Short mmCIF file of C-alpha atoms in Angstrom, two decimals:
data_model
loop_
_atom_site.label_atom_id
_atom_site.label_comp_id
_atom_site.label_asym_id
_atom_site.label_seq_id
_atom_site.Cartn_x
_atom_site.Cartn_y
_atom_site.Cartn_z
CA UNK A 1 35.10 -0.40 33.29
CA UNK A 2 35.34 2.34 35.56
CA UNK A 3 33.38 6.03 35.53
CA UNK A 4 35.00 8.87 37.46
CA UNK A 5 32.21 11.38 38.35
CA UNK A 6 32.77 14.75 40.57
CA UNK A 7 29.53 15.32 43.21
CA UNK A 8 27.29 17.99 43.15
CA UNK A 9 26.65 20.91 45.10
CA UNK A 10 23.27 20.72 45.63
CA UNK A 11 22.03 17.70 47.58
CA UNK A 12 18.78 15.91 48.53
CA UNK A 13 18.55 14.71 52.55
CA UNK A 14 17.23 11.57 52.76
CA UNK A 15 14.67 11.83 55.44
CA UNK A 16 14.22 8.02 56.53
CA UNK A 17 17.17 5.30 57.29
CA UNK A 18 20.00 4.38 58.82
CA UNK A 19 23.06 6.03 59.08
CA UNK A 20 26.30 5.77 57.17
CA UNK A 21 27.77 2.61 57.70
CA UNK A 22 31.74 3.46 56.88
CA UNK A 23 32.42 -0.48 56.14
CA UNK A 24 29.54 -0.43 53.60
CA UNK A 25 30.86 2.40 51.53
CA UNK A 26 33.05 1.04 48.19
CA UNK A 27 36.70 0.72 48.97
CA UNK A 28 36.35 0.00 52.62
CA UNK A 29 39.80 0.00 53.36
CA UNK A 30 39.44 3.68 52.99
CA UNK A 31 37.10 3.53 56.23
CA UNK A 32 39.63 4.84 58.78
CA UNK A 33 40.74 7.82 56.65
CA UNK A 34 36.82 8.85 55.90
CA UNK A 35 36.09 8.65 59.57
CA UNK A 36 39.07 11.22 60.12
CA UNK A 37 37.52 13.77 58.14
CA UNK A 38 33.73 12.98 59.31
CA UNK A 39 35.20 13.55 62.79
CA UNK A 40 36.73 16.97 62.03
CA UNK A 41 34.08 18.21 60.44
CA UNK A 42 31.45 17.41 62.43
CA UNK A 43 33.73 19.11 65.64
CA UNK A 44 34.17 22.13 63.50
CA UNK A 45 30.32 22.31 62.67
CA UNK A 46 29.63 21.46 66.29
CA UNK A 47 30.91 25.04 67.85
CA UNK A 48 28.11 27.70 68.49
CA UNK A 49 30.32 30.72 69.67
CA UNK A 50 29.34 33.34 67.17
CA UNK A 51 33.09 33.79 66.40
CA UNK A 52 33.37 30.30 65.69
CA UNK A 53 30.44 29.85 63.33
CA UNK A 54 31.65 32.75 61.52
CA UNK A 55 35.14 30.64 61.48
CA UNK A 56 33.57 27.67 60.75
CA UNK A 57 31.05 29.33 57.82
CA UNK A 58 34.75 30.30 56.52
CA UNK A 59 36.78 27.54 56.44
CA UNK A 60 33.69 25.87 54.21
CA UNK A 61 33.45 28.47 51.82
CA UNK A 62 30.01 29.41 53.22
CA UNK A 63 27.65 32.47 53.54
CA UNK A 64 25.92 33.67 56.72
CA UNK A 65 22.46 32.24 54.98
CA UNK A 66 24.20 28.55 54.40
CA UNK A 67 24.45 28.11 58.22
CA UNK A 68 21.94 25.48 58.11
CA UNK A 69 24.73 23.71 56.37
CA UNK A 70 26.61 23.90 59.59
CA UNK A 71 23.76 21.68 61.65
CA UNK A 72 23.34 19.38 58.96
CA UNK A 73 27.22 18.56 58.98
CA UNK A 74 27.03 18.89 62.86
CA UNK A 75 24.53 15.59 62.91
CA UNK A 76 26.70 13.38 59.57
CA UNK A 77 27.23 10.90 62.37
CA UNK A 78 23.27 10.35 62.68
CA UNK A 79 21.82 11.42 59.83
CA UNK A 80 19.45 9.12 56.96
CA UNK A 81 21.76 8.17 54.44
CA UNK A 82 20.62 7.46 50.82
CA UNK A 83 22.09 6.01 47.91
CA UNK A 84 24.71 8.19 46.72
CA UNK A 85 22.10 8.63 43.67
CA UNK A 86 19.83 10.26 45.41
CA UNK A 87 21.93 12.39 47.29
CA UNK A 88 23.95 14.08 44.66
CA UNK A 89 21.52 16.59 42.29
CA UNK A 90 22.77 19.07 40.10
CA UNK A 91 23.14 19.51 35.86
CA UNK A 92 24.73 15.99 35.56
CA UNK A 93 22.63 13.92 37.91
CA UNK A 94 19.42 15.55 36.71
CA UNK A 95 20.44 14.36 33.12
CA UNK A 96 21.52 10.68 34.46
CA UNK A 97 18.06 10.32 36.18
CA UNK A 98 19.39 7.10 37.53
CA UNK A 99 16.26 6.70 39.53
CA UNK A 100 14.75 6.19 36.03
CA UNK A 101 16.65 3.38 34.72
CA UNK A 102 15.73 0.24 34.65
CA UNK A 103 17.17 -3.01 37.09
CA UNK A 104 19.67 -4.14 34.45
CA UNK A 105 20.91 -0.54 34.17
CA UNK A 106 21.11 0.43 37.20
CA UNK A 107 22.90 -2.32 38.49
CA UNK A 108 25.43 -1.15 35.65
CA UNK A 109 25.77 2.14 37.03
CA UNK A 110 26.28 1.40 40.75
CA UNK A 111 28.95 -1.10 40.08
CA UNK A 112 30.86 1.33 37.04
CA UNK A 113 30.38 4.87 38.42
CA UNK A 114 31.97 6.68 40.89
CA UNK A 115 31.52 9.67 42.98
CA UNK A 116 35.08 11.64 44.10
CA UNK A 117 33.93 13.97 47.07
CA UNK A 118 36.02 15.99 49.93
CA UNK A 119 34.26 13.94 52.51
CA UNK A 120 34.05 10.31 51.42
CA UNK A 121 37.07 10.31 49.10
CA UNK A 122 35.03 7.91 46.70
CA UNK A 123 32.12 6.42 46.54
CA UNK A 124 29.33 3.97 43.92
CA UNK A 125 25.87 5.61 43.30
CA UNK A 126 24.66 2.79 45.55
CA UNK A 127 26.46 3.97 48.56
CA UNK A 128 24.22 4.96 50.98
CA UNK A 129 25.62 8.52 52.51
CA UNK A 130 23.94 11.36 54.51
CA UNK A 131 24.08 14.99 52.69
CA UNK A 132 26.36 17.03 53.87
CA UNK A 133 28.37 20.06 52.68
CA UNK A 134 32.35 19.90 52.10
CA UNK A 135 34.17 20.40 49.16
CA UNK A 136 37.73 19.18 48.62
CA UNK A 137 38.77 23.01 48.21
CA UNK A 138 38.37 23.07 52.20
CA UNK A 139 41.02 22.76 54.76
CA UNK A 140 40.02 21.25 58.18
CA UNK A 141 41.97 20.93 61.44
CA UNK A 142 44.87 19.02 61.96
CA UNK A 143 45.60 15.81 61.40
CA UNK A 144 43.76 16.30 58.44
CA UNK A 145 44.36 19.55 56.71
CA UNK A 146 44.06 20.23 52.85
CA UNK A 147 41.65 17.67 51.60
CA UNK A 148 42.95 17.45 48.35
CA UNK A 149 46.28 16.44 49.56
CA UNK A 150 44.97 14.28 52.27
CA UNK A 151 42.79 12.78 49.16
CA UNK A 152 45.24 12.26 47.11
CA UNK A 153 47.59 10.19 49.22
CA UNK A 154 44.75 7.76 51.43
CA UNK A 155 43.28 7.51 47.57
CA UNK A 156 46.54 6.08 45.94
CA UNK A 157 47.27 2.54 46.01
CA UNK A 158 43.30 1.36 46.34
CA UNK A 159 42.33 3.58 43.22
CA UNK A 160 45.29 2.50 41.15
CA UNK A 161 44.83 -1.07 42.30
CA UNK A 162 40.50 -0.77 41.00
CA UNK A 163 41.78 1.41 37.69
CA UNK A 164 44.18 -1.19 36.73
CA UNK A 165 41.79 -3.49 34.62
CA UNK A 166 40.44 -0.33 32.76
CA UNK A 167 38.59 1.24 30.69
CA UNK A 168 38.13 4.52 32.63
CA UNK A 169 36.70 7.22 31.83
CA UNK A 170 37.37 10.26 33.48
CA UNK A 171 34.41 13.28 34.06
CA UNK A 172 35.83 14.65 36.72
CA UNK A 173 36.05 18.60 37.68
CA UNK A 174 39.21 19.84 37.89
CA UNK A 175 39.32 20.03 41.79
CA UNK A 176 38.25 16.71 41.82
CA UNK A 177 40.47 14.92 39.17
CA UNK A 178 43.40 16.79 41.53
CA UNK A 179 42.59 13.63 43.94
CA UNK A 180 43.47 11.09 41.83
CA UNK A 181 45.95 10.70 38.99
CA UNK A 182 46.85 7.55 37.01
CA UNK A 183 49.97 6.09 37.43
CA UNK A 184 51.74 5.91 33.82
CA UNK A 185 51.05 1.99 34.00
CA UNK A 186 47.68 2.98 34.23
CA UNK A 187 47.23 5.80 32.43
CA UNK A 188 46.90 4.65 29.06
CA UNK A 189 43.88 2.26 29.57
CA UNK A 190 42.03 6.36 31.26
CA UNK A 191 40.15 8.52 28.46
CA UNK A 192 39.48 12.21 30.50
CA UNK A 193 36.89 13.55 28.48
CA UNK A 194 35.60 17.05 28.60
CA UNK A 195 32.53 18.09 26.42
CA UNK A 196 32.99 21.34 24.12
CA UNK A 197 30.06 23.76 22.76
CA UNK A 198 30.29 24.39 18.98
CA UNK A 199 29.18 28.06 17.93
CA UNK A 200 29.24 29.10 14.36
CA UNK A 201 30.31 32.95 14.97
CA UNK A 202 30.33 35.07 11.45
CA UNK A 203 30.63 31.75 10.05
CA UNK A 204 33.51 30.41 11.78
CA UNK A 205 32.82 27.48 13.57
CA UNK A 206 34.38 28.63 17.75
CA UNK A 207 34.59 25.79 20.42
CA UNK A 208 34.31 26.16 24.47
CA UNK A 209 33.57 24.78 27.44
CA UNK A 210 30.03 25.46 28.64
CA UNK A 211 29.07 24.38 32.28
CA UNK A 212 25.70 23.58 31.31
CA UNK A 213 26.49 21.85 28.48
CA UNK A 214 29.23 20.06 30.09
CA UNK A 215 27.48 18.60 32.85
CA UNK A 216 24.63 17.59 30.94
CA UNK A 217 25.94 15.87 28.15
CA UNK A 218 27.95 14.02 30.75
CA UNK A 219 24.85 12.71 32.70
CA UNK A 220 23.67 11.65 29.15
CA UNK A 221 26.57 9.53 28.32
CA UNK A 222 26.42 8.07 31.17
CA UNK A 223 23.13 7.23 31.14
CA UNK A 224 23.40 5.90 27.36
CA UNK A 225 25.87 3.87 28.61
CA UNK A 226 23.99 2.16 31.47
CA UNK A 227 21.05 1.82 29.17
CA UNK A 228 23.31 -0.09 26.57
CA UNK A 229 25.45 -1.99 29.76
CA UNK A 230 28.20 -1.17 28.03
CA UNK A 231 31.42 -3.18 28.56
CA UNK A 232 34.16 -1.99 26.74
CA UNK A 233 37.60 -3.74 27.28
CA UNK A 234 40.14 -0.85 26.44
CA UNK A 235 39.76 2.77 25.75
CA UNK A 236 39.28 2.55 22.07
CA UNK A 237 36.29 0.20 22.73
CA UNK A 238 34.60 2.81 24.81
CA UNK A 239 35.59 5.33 21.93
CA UNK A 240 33.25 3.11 19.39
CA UNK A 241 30.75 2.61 22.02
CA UNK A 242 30.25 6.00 22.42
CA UNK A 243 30.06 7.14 18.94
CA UNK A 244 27.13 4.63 18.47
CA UNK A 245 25.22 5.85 20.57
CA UNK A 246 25.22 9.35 19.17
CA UNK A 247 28.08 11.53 20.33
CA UNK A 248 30.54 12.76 18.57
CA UNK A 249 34.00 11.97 19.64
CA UNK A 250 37.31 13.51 18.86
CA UNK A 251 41.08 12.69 20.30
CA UNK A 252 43.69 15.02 21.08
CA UNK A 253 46.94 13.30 20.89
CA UNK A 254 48.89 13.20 24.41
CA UNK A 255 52.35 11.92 25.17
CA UNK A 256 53.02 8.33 26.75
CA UNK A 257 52.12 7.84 30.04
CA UNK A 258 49.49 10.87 30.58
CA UNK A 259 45.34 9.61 30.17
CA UNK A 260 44.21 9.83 26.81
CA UNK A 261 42.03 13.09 25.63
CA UNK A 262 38.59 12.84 24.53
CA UNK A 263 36.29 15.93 23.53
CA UNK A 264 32.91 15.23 22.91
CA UNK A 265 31.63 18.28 20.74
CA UNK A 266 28.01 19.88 21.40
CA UNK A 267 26.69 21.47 18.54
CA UNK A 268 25.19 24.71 18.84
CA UNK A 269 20.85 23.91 17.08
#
């Protein structure tokens, strides 16, 4: 089994260790096309002209207050790295808690989840990484350019090649599932699941996607399912596992070839 998770935002800095070791990271075949993008990024974070950090503050999506960002990205190469656990915070990692679980469990999670990012590409929770500040939205100097496109073409054959035993199960953002698509051999062992709010409005029952609630009930499942180890051998496996533990699952039909479509539904107390 496989769990697709999008980072977060926010990050902690680890403030002890050693730093990133590329050929430690999951997938390290992916080591000279993560090294590419460290490399831009730090040069771009590097320049102190005050038209270049204004550049530089652009090209990341950044405001004049984030430029601390800049110097954190400017030292990636040296910086403490930290399980990838630890690094990512946010809605969903707050509710997974992962520093929580127990052995057993976490074990689970670092060798079944995930983490897509603009930097790394992918990564397990046990991946030790520096913080640092890129989104795959960003575009960075040549060779690199776009990161989702770069993404999605260095991801291709080692992702399809890990997906192809399945179960996965897809949380990603949309940015982030734009790295990574199953081929149609794949696709039908992939559930993407997305979790909808259920509002009774002049007593009609109206469903929606709620960031909060999204992001939380995703670092609960996740969490349930490292607490249970879960091993599910196909999609409709995971589907029972789930509903044991509480959630309540729904499937939208979907042609051949595309992931199958799970909605977990959040009712409103």
């Amino acid at each position: 089994m496989l769990i697709l998770l999008p980072p977060s935002e926010g990050k902690t800095p680890a403030t002890t260790g050693d730093p990133v070791d590329h050929a430690g990271l999951w997938l390290p075949e992916l080591g000279t096309a993560r090294s590419r993008v460290q490399s831009r990024l730090v040069a771009l974070c590097k320049r102190t002209s005050a038209r270049s950090v204004a550049d530089s503050l652009s090209v990341l999506g950044l405001s004049e207050g984030q430029r601390g960002e800049l110097a954190r990205n400017a030292e990636l190469p040296t910086a403490p790295a930290a399980p990838a656990a630890e690094v990512y915070t946010g809605v969903l990692y707050e509710a997974l808690d992962a520093g929580t679980l127990d052995e057993p469990a976490r074990k689970w999670l670092f060798e079944t989840a995930v983490v897509f990012s603009g930097l790394w590409g992918v990564v397990r929770l046990g991946d030790r990484i520096p913080a640092y500040r890129c989104s795959v939205g960003v575009t960075l100097p040549a060779p690199v350019g776009g990161l989702t496109a770069y993404w999605k073409k260095n991801l291709r054959t080692a992702l399809d090649r890990a997906a192809a035993g399945g179960p996965v199960l897809d949380l990603r953002s949309g940015a982030y599932a734009a790295m990574w698509a199953p081929p149609a051999e794949v696709a039908g062992r992939v559930a993407a699941l997305r979790v909808l709010h259920e509002r009774v409005v002049g007593g009609v029952a109206k469903r929606s996607v709620v960031s909060h609630f999204n992001k939380a009930t995703k670092g609960r499942l996740v969490r349930a399912l490292a607490a249970e180890s879960a091993s599910p051998e196909s999609v409709d496996e995971l589907i029972i596992a789930m509903r044991d533990l509480g959630f309540t699952v729904e499937e939208t039909p979907e042609p051949a070839g595309r992931p199958r479509r799970l909605d977990i539904v959040v009712a409103e107390l």
